[in-house]
């Protein structure tokens, strides 16, 4: 088991060790795992190339570190407690032994369908146990999983399948989300019309709804599992061989296939999970994220299971059937650590106090927050009403690309401060750079958040596009990993994340590229161009504001056109990418070199109609006046 920090001086000691001797520090953590062959060299790196390798020539399988390492002591302990969408439906509990059997069975199914080490398997499932089983079965045989969030559209699914060249798709007939049913097989069928690489589709039965089946291509999960054996030898993986791809949004339209590797990701997620949440044997831990995002990968599945934890997985949404649902789950399973997003906290806070009264939340010891900046009001509500003033809040800053938590309090060890992610974890070396790339050494400064030294959990490349990896993270400031976030550091050396400084917006903790939304809007035949920016939103953190130029206003009028834009965005990306506000404008403010001046559009979206800074490069300043006039009307 990885070492655990339990005191402030222990933190200082470990942190200093991790900086002065990172190799020794990470060797010590990595040595607590089971390796077929120990690594020969701990780290090779060059941020200019860029190239990063950890635990070089080490051989392992991450599922042996989840199962074989724990079975003897913890075979009968729950690994996953699955809570269904409908509270009337019984929960499902998988002990480590039971989960192990299912994973082995499905690994054998994958093999019987021709999946081998290195093949990509796309997973488009709701939050059901089969999702965890599939991911781990892929890892067992060295296949690379690529989970696609079940809220994505057919178009978005197809794009991800094609980019990864997936040979297989695992999906379900449908999924339950609150009162809604999502039609996963139907959407999959639509996506697969443009996916040549997929040979086999395996379908989990969840809703029992009517679906179409393609003979020879589609198989029911249950039929294949019936006769599968419970023994499947783990494929021996090199530390640097890919474990999974997960797509995330960047500042251009095309999603980025972030690649994580077996060795470093394993060491990093387990270490950060145990320390940040102060997990102890026997605790029940509940992360309310969706496994379709990195938080679910690292902190529902891999981190907790590597540490032999009991991880609660929830199929539904926080407000169904009532806004008490999370709190009821916490009471039902006597949850000790709870991890969610500021958006969820704000939306539950807005439902009023009555939903938390009379619920027993005494089991809670640690509260976590992730995905976006948490505002003071939400922080205090979470602290006072959910934690009853006695649970530390760990405001965890990290990214899909970092694999695991980077800047965060260690629960009960690092004193918290509302809205601050506080201090870097051991092994993380943040720096703040000014716009010219100078390191700002003083304590109290604000600037671009970069990391100057590699950590084991970092993404190694973007699938099939190493150039873009370099462009995105290592070019803006040479020799540094650039996070895309702005940050402020205070007199205590505490970090407060200010949010994205690139063309990425964060809506309810979902990362969206403004360019991908613009591309979707521009598909509409009546629209010539558009510009999308974020604006402050009381619940979602950021809302989406679209400025749209249309060639001809249709007879049906603006409202109809707005509706059809929303429909198009849902269809091309996902309902989560639908603009909150659409403003039709005659033209967009552009510089003489043809660039849209987003700075101005952001200001207007925030409700600010003056002090736009230097506008001397605008081709036509009256465009701005027209837009403001439009808002006021
Ligand atoms: C884990 C995750 C990453 C972006 C990141 C930030 C923002 C995440 C926090 C945060 C303020 C936090 N991965 N972000 N955590 N901002 N405080 N604690 O969310 O790849 O989907 O998004 O999210 O802007 O760059 S992600």
XYZ file of C-alpha atoms and ligand atoms in Angstrom:
659
model
C 0.000 0.000 0.000
C 1.282 3.456 -0.827
C 2.641 5.638 1.998
C 0.211 8.023 3.648
C 0.930 11.521 4.910
C -0.839 12.225 8.192
C 0.674 15.424 9.597
C 1.593 18.888 8.277
C 5.268 18.254 8.964
C 4.929 14.907 7.193
C 3.644 16.810 4.169
C 6.563 19.257 4.241
C 9.017 16.440 4.593
C 7.532 14.412 1.723
C 7.181 17.472 -0.469
C 10.788 18.472 0.002
C 11.947 14.933 -0.641
C 9.874 14.777 -3.817
C 11.580 17.901 -5.157
C 15.132 17.261 -4.046
C 15.039 13.590 -4.974
C 12.066 12.822 -7.217
C 13.539 9.535 -8.344
C 13.928 8.211 -4.817
C 10.532 9.568 -3.876
C 8.633 7.853 -6.713
C 10.682 4.660 -6.470
C 9.477 4.380 -2.933
C 5.813 4.747 -3.948
C 6.102 2.472 -6.981
C 7.798 -0.238 -4.928
C 4.554 -0.844 -3.048
C 2.980 -2.325 -6.208
C 3.315 -5.707 -7.802
C 5.621 -5.717 -10.835
C 6.495 -8.693 -12.982
C 9.820 -7.023 -13.473
C 11.050 -3.931 -11.657
C 11.882 -0.895 -13.805
C 15.485 -0.285 -14.830
C 15.410 3.474 -14.816
C 12.825 5.639 -13.060
C 12.526 8.611 -15.395
C 13.615 9.976 -18.740
C 12.261 13.298 -19.806
C 12.595 16.228 -22.115
C 9.797 18.817 -22.182
C 11.270 20.349 -25.339
C 10.804 17.256 -27.485
C 8.484 16.496 -25.597
C 9.074 13.025 -24.196
C 8.316 11.591 -20.780
C 8.833 8.001 -19.603
C 8.449 6.621 -16.107
C 9.485 3.272 -14.643
C 11.307 2.347 -17.812
C 11.196 -1.329 -18.793
C 9.047 -2.111 -15.775
C 6.468 -4.851 -16.452
C 3.097 -4.994 -14.780
C -0.625 -5.357 -15.181
C -2.796 -2.813 -13.407
C -5.600 -5.353 -12.794
C -3.231 -7.631 -10.877
C -2.578 -4.666 -8.637
C -6.326 -4.294 -8.147
C -7.216 -7.950 -7.750
C -4.424 -10.416 -7.124
C -2.771 -7.977 -4.696
C -5.977 -7.650 -2.648
C -7.836 -10.940 -3.000
C -6.200 -12.692 -0.104
C -7.048 -9.983 2.417
C -10.034 -8.371 0.813
C -11.676 -10.925 -1.431
C -15.007 -10.614 0.381
C -14.937 -6.861 0.852
C -17.152 -4.795 -1.463
C -15.146 -3.257 -4.286
C -18.044 -1.589 -6.088
C -21.400 -0.735 -4.578
C -23.701 0.170 -7.415
C -26.687 2.373 -6.623
C -29.292 2.403 -9.416
C -31.118 5.411 -10.801
C -34.402 4.266 -9.272
C -34.122 4.002 -5.484
C -36.775 1.235 -5.544
C -34.507 -1.019 -7.571
C -32.088 -3.081 -5.471
C -28.437 -2.058 -5.366
C -25.704 -4.390 -6.549
C -22.593 -5.113 -4.576
C -19.492 -6.666 -6.109
C -16.835 -7.925 -3.738
C -13.255 -7.935 -4.974
C -13.597 -11.632 -5.709
C -16.888 -11.231 -7.558
C -15.617 -8.304 -9.592
C -12.461 -10.271 -10.380
C -14.523 -13.134 -11.770
C -16.612 -10.821 -13.933
C -13.548 -9.015 -15.253
C -11.858 -12.292 -16.148
C -14.998 -13.550 -17.839
C -15.366 -10.465 -19.944
C -11.640 -10.454 -20.732
C -12.180 -13.946 -22.150
C -15.142 -12.677 -24.150
C -13.012 -9.884 -25.604
C -10.358 -12.403 -26.593
C -12.919 -14.720 -28.133
C -14.005 -11.803 -30.333
C -10.454 -11.272 -31.528
C -9.394 -8.395 -29.286
C -5.664 -8.419 -28.562
C -3.156 -6.262 -26.753
C -2.996 -2.786 -28.285
C -6.459 -2.943 -29.933
C -8.809 -0.095 -29.118
C -12.205 -0.800 -27.589
C -14.767 2.004 -27.504
C -17.156 2.011 -24.544
C -20.431 3.906 -24.710
C -22.252 2.807 -21.589
C -24.342 4.404 -18.876
C -23.199 4.212 -15.244
C -23.715 0.467 -14.829
C -21.290 -2.084 -13.324
C -20.594 -3.472 -16.805
C -18.776 -0.217 -17.518
C -16.197 -0.900 -14.802
C -16.025 -4.567 -15.795
C -15.346 -3.642 -19.419
C -12.612 -1.137 -18.591
C -10.815 -3.595 -16.332
C -11.279 -6.470 -18.784
C -9.567 -4.365 -21.445
C -6.754 -3.573 -19.025
C -6.480 -7.269 -18.173
C -5.616 -8.187 -21.756
C -3.789 -4.986 -22.695
C -6.516 -3.608 -24.946
C -6.809 0.181 -24.849
C -10.199 1.411 -23.685
C -11.744 4.622 -24.885
C -14.799 5.515 -22.843
C -17.191 7.950 -24.498
C -19.584 9.772 -22.155
C -23.110 8.447 -22.715
C -24.431 11.993 -23.187
C -22.504 12.452 -26.424
C -24.286 12.412 -29.781
C -23.872 9.890 -32.610
C -21.662 12.294 -34.454
C -19.362 12.859 -31.472
C -19.235 9.110 -30.789
C -18.324 8.339 -34.395
C -15.588 10.956 -34.391
C -14.009 9.390 -31.292
C -14.362 5.818 -32.566
C -12.749 6.764 -35.866
C -9.925 8.744 -34.349
C -8.995 5.801 -32.125
C -9.655 3.202 -34.827
C -11.663 1.106 -32.371
C -12.340 -2.503 -33.380
C -15.161 -3.015 -30.957
C -17.934 -1.034 -29.324
C -19.521 -1.910 -26.003
C -22.863 -0.231 -25.463
C -26.300 -0.803 -23.910
C -29.842 -0.857 -25.198
C -30.414 2.321 -23.246
C -29.667 4.079 -20.010
C -31.663 5.591 -17.146
C -30.915 9.141 -16.071
C -33.477 10.607 -13.732
C -36.795 10.471 -15.532
C -35.160 10.189 -18.903
C -34.144 7.207 -20.951
C -31.155 7.644 -23.224
C -31.218 5.617 -26.394
C -27.699 4.322 -26.531
C -28.083 1.511 -29.048
C -30.000 3.719 -31.440
C -27.319 6.396 -31.203
C -24.608 3.756 -31.588
C -26.245 2.387 -34.731
C -26.328 5.853 -36.190
C -22.675 6.449 -35.306
C -21.577 3.093 -36.696
C -22.850 4.004 -40.145
C -19.663 5.999 -40.486
C -17.274 3.759 -38.520
C -15.520 1.174 -40.634
C -13.112 -0.078 -37.993
C -15.778 -1.544 -35.687
C -16.256 -5.277 -36.259
C -18.196 -6.256 -33.162
C -20.764 -4.587 -30.930
C -21.595 -5.973 -27.507
C -24.848 -4.797 -25.979
C -25.666 -4.709 -22.282
C -29.360 -5.046 -21.496
C -30.351 -2.275 -19.111
C -33.691 -0.714 -20.050
C -35.183 -3.612 -21.983
C -36.375 -1.229 -24.673
C -36.831 -2.305 -28.267
C -33.642 -2.002 -30.315
C -32.420 -3.144 -33.674
C -29.767 -5.798 -33.938
C -27.352 -6.428 -36.777
C -26.808 -10.119 -37.306
C -23.135 -11.110 -37.090
C -22.051 -7.758 -35.684
C -24.139 -7.317 -32.544
C -24.142 -9.635 -29.507
C -25.866 -9.516 -26.157
C -23.512 -9.198 -23.195
C -25.391 -11.842 -21.212
C -25.205 -14.446 -23.961
C -21.468 -14.076 -24.285
C -20.844 -14.059 -20.531
C -22.873 -17.212 -19.893
C -20.163 -19.611 -20.931
C -17.078 -17.491 -20.330
C -14.421 -18.861 -17.982
C -13.414 -17.009 -14.821
C -9.720 -17.351 -15.422
C -7.811 -15.088 -17.723
C -4.106 -14.595 -17.404
C -3.129 -10.942 -17.171
C -1.201 -9.609 -20.138
C 2.204 -8.383 -19.047
C 2.414 -4.708 -19.984
C 5.351 -2.405 -20.260
C 5.029 0.630 -17.940
C 4.815 2.932 -20.934
C 2.257 0.954 -22.929
C -1.104 2.743 -23.161
C -3.817 1.896 -20.668
C -6.530 4.085 -22.139
C -7.465 6.998 -24.355
C -9.916 9.604 -23.133
C -11.098 12.385 -25.389
C -11.298 15.924 -24.093
C -11.934 19.315 -25.629
C -9.206 21.637 -26.741
C -9.156 25.061 -28.293
C -9.638 23.776 -31.834
C -12.701 21.872 -32.976
C -11.257 18.369 -32.930
C -11.319 16.508 -29.607
C -7.956 15.450 -28.188
C -7.324 11.773 -27.484
C -5.390 11.976 -24.234
C -3.245 8.860 -23.739
C -2.419 7.468 -20.293
C 0.035 4.664 -19.691
C -0.046 1.638 -17.420
C 2.749 2.192 -14.906
C 2.770 5.907 -14.183
C -1.000 6.300 -14.122
C -1.319 3.381 -11.704
C 1.235 4.785 -9.272
C -0.121 8.309 -9.472
C -3.856 7.656 -9.094
C -3.353 5.303 -6.163
C -0.981 7.685 -4.375
C -3.166 10.763 -4.811
C -6.393 8.928 -3.940
C -5.086 7.603 -0.677
C -3.459 10.846 0.425
C -5.952 13.487 -0.649
C -8.964 11.624 0.740
C -7.082 10.011 3.636
C -8.675 6.713 2.797
C -8.339 4.037 5.484
C -9.217 0.358 5.284
C -12.913 -0.245 5.672
C -13.980 3.269 4.640
C -16.753 3.726 2.101
C -15.919 6.270 -0.563
C -18.397 7.874 -2.984
C -17.405 9.875 -6.047
C -20.500 11.177 -7.817
C -18.791 11.904 -11.149
C -19.538 10.035 -14.371
C -16.977 7.485 -15.501
C -17.212 9.069 -18.959
C -14.906 11.805 -17.634
C -11.425 11.565 -16.156
C -12.666 12.030 -12.587
C -14.590 8.788 -12.861
C -11.672 6.925 -14.440
C -9.178 7.981 -11.789
C -11.351 8.322 -8.702
C -14.240 5.876 -9.084
C -12.337 3.093 -10.780
C -8.544 3.015 -10.770
C -7.395 5.001 -7.706
C -9.872 3.498 -5.221
C -9.668 -0.073 -6.524
C -5.869 0.005 -6.547
C -6.020 0.929 -2.883
C -8.507 -1.821 -2.042
C -11.253 0.695 -1.318
C -15.016 0.328 -1.411
C -16.182 2.655 -4.159
C -19.822 3.681 -4.541
C -20.976 4.132 -8.132
C -24.259 5.954 -8.770
C -26.233 5.545 -11.975
C -28.545 8.527 -11.609
C -28.619 12.253 -11.052
C -28.567 14.303 -7.813
C -32.146 15.532 -8.149
C -33.972 12.284 -8.873
C -36.399 11.411 -7.461
C -35.725 14.353 -5.127
C -32.798 16.678 -4.366
C -32.055 14.473 -1.341
C -30.665 11.681 -3.413
C -26.933 12.143 -2.735
C -27.554 12.597 0.968
C -29.710 9.477 1.095
C -26.974 7.492 -0.595
C -24.429 8.819 1.899
C -26.668 7.727 4.755
C -27.568 4.380 3.184
C -23.957 3.263 2.749
C -22.459 5.290 5.596
C -20.141 7.074 3.205
C -16.931 8.466 4.702
C -15.527 10.434 1.757
C -17.731 12.205 -0.769
C -16.441 13.818 -3.978
C -18.531 15.971 -6.343
C -18.504 19.141 -8.454
C -19.266 22.770 -7.588
C -22.124 22.697 -10.117
C -23.817 19.864 -8.263
C -23.282 21.672 -4.963
C -24.719 24.934 -6.302
C -27.734 23.271 -7.860
C -28.552 21.395 -4.649
C -27.965 24.523 -2.584
C -30.472 26.318 -4.813
C -33.137 23.695 -4.006
C -33.172 24.895 -0.436
C -32.265 23.761 3.010
C -35.183 21.423 3.573
C -33.616 18.674 1.471
C -30.661 18.247 3.799
C -32.497 18.518 7.077
C -33.126 15.320 9.046
C -30.646 13.335 7.019
C -27.879 11.672 8.899
C -24.570 12.730 7.407
C -22.496 11.838 10.439
C -20.492 9.172 8.633
C -18.833 11.833 6.455
C -15.238 12.724 7.207
C -13.973 14.311 3.978
C -15.682 16.342 1.247
C -14.166 16.825 -2.169
C -14.734 19.269 -5.019
C -13.495 19.046 -8.604
C -13.920 20.302 -12.132
C -14.250 24.060 -11.790
C -13.556 26.843 -9.348
C -15.768 26.628 -6.280
C -17.192 29.977 -5.196
C -17.246 31.062 -1.547
C -20.975 30.670 -1.096
C -21.017 27.102 -2.370
C -17.895 26.295 -0.364
C -19.521 27.474 2.876
C -22.798 25.728 2.187
C -20.969 22.466 1.499
C -18.814 22.945 4.580
C -21.585 23.974 6.978
C -24.601 22.014 5.787
C -23.117 18.842 4.362
C -19.951 18.610 6.432
C -21.657 20.074 9.486
C -18.585 22.254 9.950
C -16.401 19.269 10.794
C -15.248 17.862 7.435
C -12.324 19.361 5.552
C -13.102 20.262 1.929
C -10.495 19.138 -0.550
C -10.739 21.475 -3.542
C -8.816 19.360 -6.038
C -7.336 20.971 -9.124
C -6.296 18.711 -11.970
C -7.052 17.884 -15.620
C -7.709 14.999 -17.987
C -4.095 15.409 -19.056
C -2.640 15.268 -15.544
C -4.235 11.853 -14.864
C -4.713 12.647 -11.200
C -5.013 15.399 -8.607
C -2.185 17.961 -8.702
C -2.996 20.829 -6.358
C -5.217 20.072 -3.385
C -5.314 20.010 0.361
C -4.531 16.691 1.981
C -7.662 16.156 4.058
C -7.193 17.108 7.684
C -3.496 17.776 7.123
C -3.351 20.969 5.046
C -5.527 23.757 6.470
C -8.142 24.769 3.914
C -9.149 28.221 2.723
C -12.365 28.750 0.736
C -11.803 28.908 -3.052
C -8.157 27.852 -2.764
C -6.905 24.508 -4.037
C -4.069 25.248 -1.553
C -0.763 23.429 -2.120
C 0.791 21.099 -4.683
C 0.862 17.411 -3.800
C 4.279 15.823 -3.338
C 5.858 15.288 -6.731
C 4.116 18.287 -8.311
C 6.191 21.382 -9.095
C 3.976 24.249 -10.216
C 5.348 27.577 -11.432
C 3.597 30.787 -12.388
C 4.800 32.423 -15.582
C 4.043 35.889 -16.866
C 2.930 36.266 -20.474
C 6.533 36.576 -21.628
C 7.465 33.292 -20.031
C 9.323 34.647 -17.014
C 8.954 32.634 -13.843
C 7.332 34.798 -11.190
C 9.162 33.854 -8.034
C 7.450 36.050 -5.476
C 4.833 34.390 -3.356
C 1.903 36.640 -4.072
C 1.485 36.747 -7.870
C -0.977 35.953 -10.631
C -0.239 34.415 -14.029
C -0.130 31.289 -16.181
C -0.081 27.980 -14.352
C 2.675 25.682 -15.616
C 4.394 22.594 -14.247
C 8.147 22.402 -14.528
C 8.876 18.762 -13.728
C 7.165 15.547 -14.863
C 4.913 13.470 -12.586
C 4.054 9.812 -13.240
C 0.378 10.388 -14.066
C 0.875 12.856 -16.884
C -0.464 12.146 -20.383
C 2.291 10.964 -22.695
C 0.821 11.986 -26.023
C -2.400 12.653 -27.926
C -3.524 9.582 -29.810
C -2.026 9.634 -33.298
C -0.943 13.255 -33.027
C 2.211 13.823 -31.026
C 2.694 17.194 -32.756
C -0.539 18.452 -31.360
C 0.543 17.253 -27.901
C 3.625 19.407 -28.256
C 1.657 22.335 -29.651
C -1.000 22.209 -26.957
C 1.086 21.808 -23.829
C 4.761 22.487 -24.470
C 4.947 25.336 -26.999
C 3.391 28.337 -25.320
C 6.202 28.295 -22.720
C 9.253 26.358 -23.791
C 10.434 23.775 -21.300
C 7.210 23.789 -19.280
C 3.918 21.918 -19.285
C 1.264 24.620 -19.778
C -2.059 23.857 -18.157
C -4.222 26.454 -19.917
C -5.327 27.780 -16.529
C -4.748 31.124 -14.879
C -3.758 31.048 -11.234
C -3.137 33.324 -8.279
C -0.799 32.563 -5.384
C -1.207 34.297 -2.029
C 1.135 35.198 0.825
C 0.813 31.695 2.273
C 1.909 30.174 -1.009
C -1.627 28.868 -1.529
C -2.875 28.474 -5.100
C -6.247 29.646 -6.303
C -7.258 28.533 -9.789
C -8.844 31.328 -11.806
C -10.039 29.273 -14.786
C -9.131 28.743 -18.415
C -7.246 31.357 -20.345
C -7.614 29.622 -23.696
C -10.704 29.050 -25.821
C -12.002 26.329 -23.575
C -15.047 26.879 -21.388
C -16.168 24.940 -18.386
C -19.900 24.390 -18.245
C -21.088 22.466 -15.182
C -17.614 21.011 -14.915
C -17.768 19.797 -18.530
C -14.925 20.966 -20.667
C -16.003 22.328 -24.041
C -14.056 23.989 -26.824
C -15.662 27.169 -28.139
C -14.483 26.162 -31.619
C -16.332 22.844 -31.553
C -19.569 24.617 -30.635
C -18.995 27.209 -33.366
C -18.372 24.479 -35.921
C -21.645 22.826 -34.953
C -23.582 26.098 -35.232
C -21.958 26.919 -38.566
C -23.225 23.651 -40.046
C -26.623 25.318 -40.273
C -27.247 26.366 -43.883
C -28.515 29.825 -42.934
C -25.559 30.673 -40.744
C -22.392 32.159 -42.131
C -20.345 32.429 -38.961
C -20.490 32.486 -35.201
C -18.427 33.199 -32.110
C -18.941 31.428 -28.815
C -17.742 32.669 -25.429
C -18.377 31.781 -21.811
C -20.116 34.025 -19.284
C -20.572 33.699 -15.523
C -23.560 31.499 -14.695
C -24.897 31.146 -11.142
C -25.321 27.369 -11.242
C -23.252 26.048 -14.120
C -20.177 28.139 -13.376
C -20.045 29.223 -16.977
C -22.823 29.500 -19.503
C -22.500 29.482 -23.286
C -23.110 32.694 -25.240
C -23.256 32.431 -29.026
C -23.031 35.419 -31.360
C -24.440 34.281 -34.668
C -24.325 35.859 -38.094
C -27.020 34.572 -40.417
C -27.206 35.133 -44.112
C -30.990 35.291 -44.312
C -33.407 35.394 -41.447
C -35.996 32.706 -42.285
C -39.660 33.686 -42.498
C -40.376 31.664 -39.390
C -38.234 34.161 -37.495
C -35.569 34.235 -34.842
C -37.175 31.892 -32.350
C -37.443 29.086 -34.879
C -33.869 29.579 -35.991
C -32.675 29.511 -32.370
C -34.494 26.241 -31.845
C -32.930 24.683 -34.882
C -29.467 25.829 -33.761
C -29.979 24.188 -30.370
C -31.105 21.022 -32.070
C -28.088 21.006 -34.339
C -25.658 21.490 -31.443
C -27.291 18.639 -29.503
C -27.047 16.418 -32.501
C -23.500 17.255 -33.483
C -21.963 17.385 -29.992
C -24.297 16.828 -27.065
C -27.130 18.578 -25.238
C -24.522 19.799 -22.728
C -23.054 22.041 -25.431
C -26.299 23.934 -26.151
C -25.858 27.728 -25.897
C -27.746 29.433 -23.056
C -27.972 32.623 -25.084
C -28.005 33.188 -28.809
C -27.688 36.684 -30.187
C -28.058 37.321 -33.901
C -25.617 39.963 -35.062
C -24.870 41.577 -38.395
C -21.147 40.964 -38.099
C -18.468 39.872 -35.615
C -15.832 42.296 -34.359
C -12.667 41.432 -36.230
C -9.144 42.721 -36.353
C -7.548 43.744 -39.609
C -5.859 40.358 -39.730
C -9.290 38.722 -39.594
C -9.222 37.482 -36.001
C -12.374 37.676 -33.929
C -11.819 39.926 -30.905
C -13.201 37.538 -28.324
C -12.138 39.741 -25.460
C -14.865 42.213 -26.428
C -17.468 39.511 -26.903
C -16.655 38.089 -23.476
C -17.109 41.506 -21.886
C -20.469 42.014 -23.573
C -21.591 38.536 -22.513
C -20.695 39.471 -18.941
C -22.910 42.545 -19.248
C -20.048 44.993 -19.515
C -20.417 47.500 -22.354
C -17.342 49.686 -22.041
C -13.630 49.575 -21.125
C -12.800 47.131 -23.888
C -9.106 48.029 -23.794
C -7.228 48.601 -27.022
C -9.642 48.380 -29.942
C -7.495 50.202 -32.470
C -6.970 47.089 -34.577
C -10.715 46.603 -35.156
C -11.681 46.865 -38.826
C -15.100 48.282 -38.082
C -15.783 49.574 -34.542
C -19.475 50.168 -35.322
C -19.921 46.394 -35.279
C -19.397 46.514 -31.515
C -21.931 49.327 -31.064
C -24.468 47.330 -33.058
C -23.966 44.267 -30.872
C -24.437 46.304 -27.691
C -27.535 47.907 -29.163
C -28.800 44.423 -29.937
C -28.373 43.302 -26.323
C -30.158 46.338 -24.970
C -33.113 45.773 -27.271
C -10.631 16.914 -13.386
C -11.154 17.713 -14.548
C -9.839 20.465 -16.482
C -10.085 21.927 -16.217
C -8.898 22.620 -15.607
C -9.553 23.764 -14.870
C -10.844 23.161 -14.369
C -10.619 21.392 -12.577
C -10.622 22.588 -10.768
C -10.708 23.453 -11.876
C -10.740 25.270 -10.466
C -10.599 23.177 -9.448
N -10.555 17.520 -15.745
N -10.719 22.673 -12.981
N -10.573 21.324 -11.236
N -10.763 24.790 -11.718
N -10.660 24.519 -9.366
N -10.538 22.439 -8.337
O -12.062 18.470 -14.376
O -9.940 17.969 -18.098
O -12.283 17.898 -17.535
O -11.006 19.807 -16.897
O -11.129 22.073 -15.242
O -9.843 24.808 -15.747
O -7.997 23.040 -16.600
S -10.966 18.262 -17.132
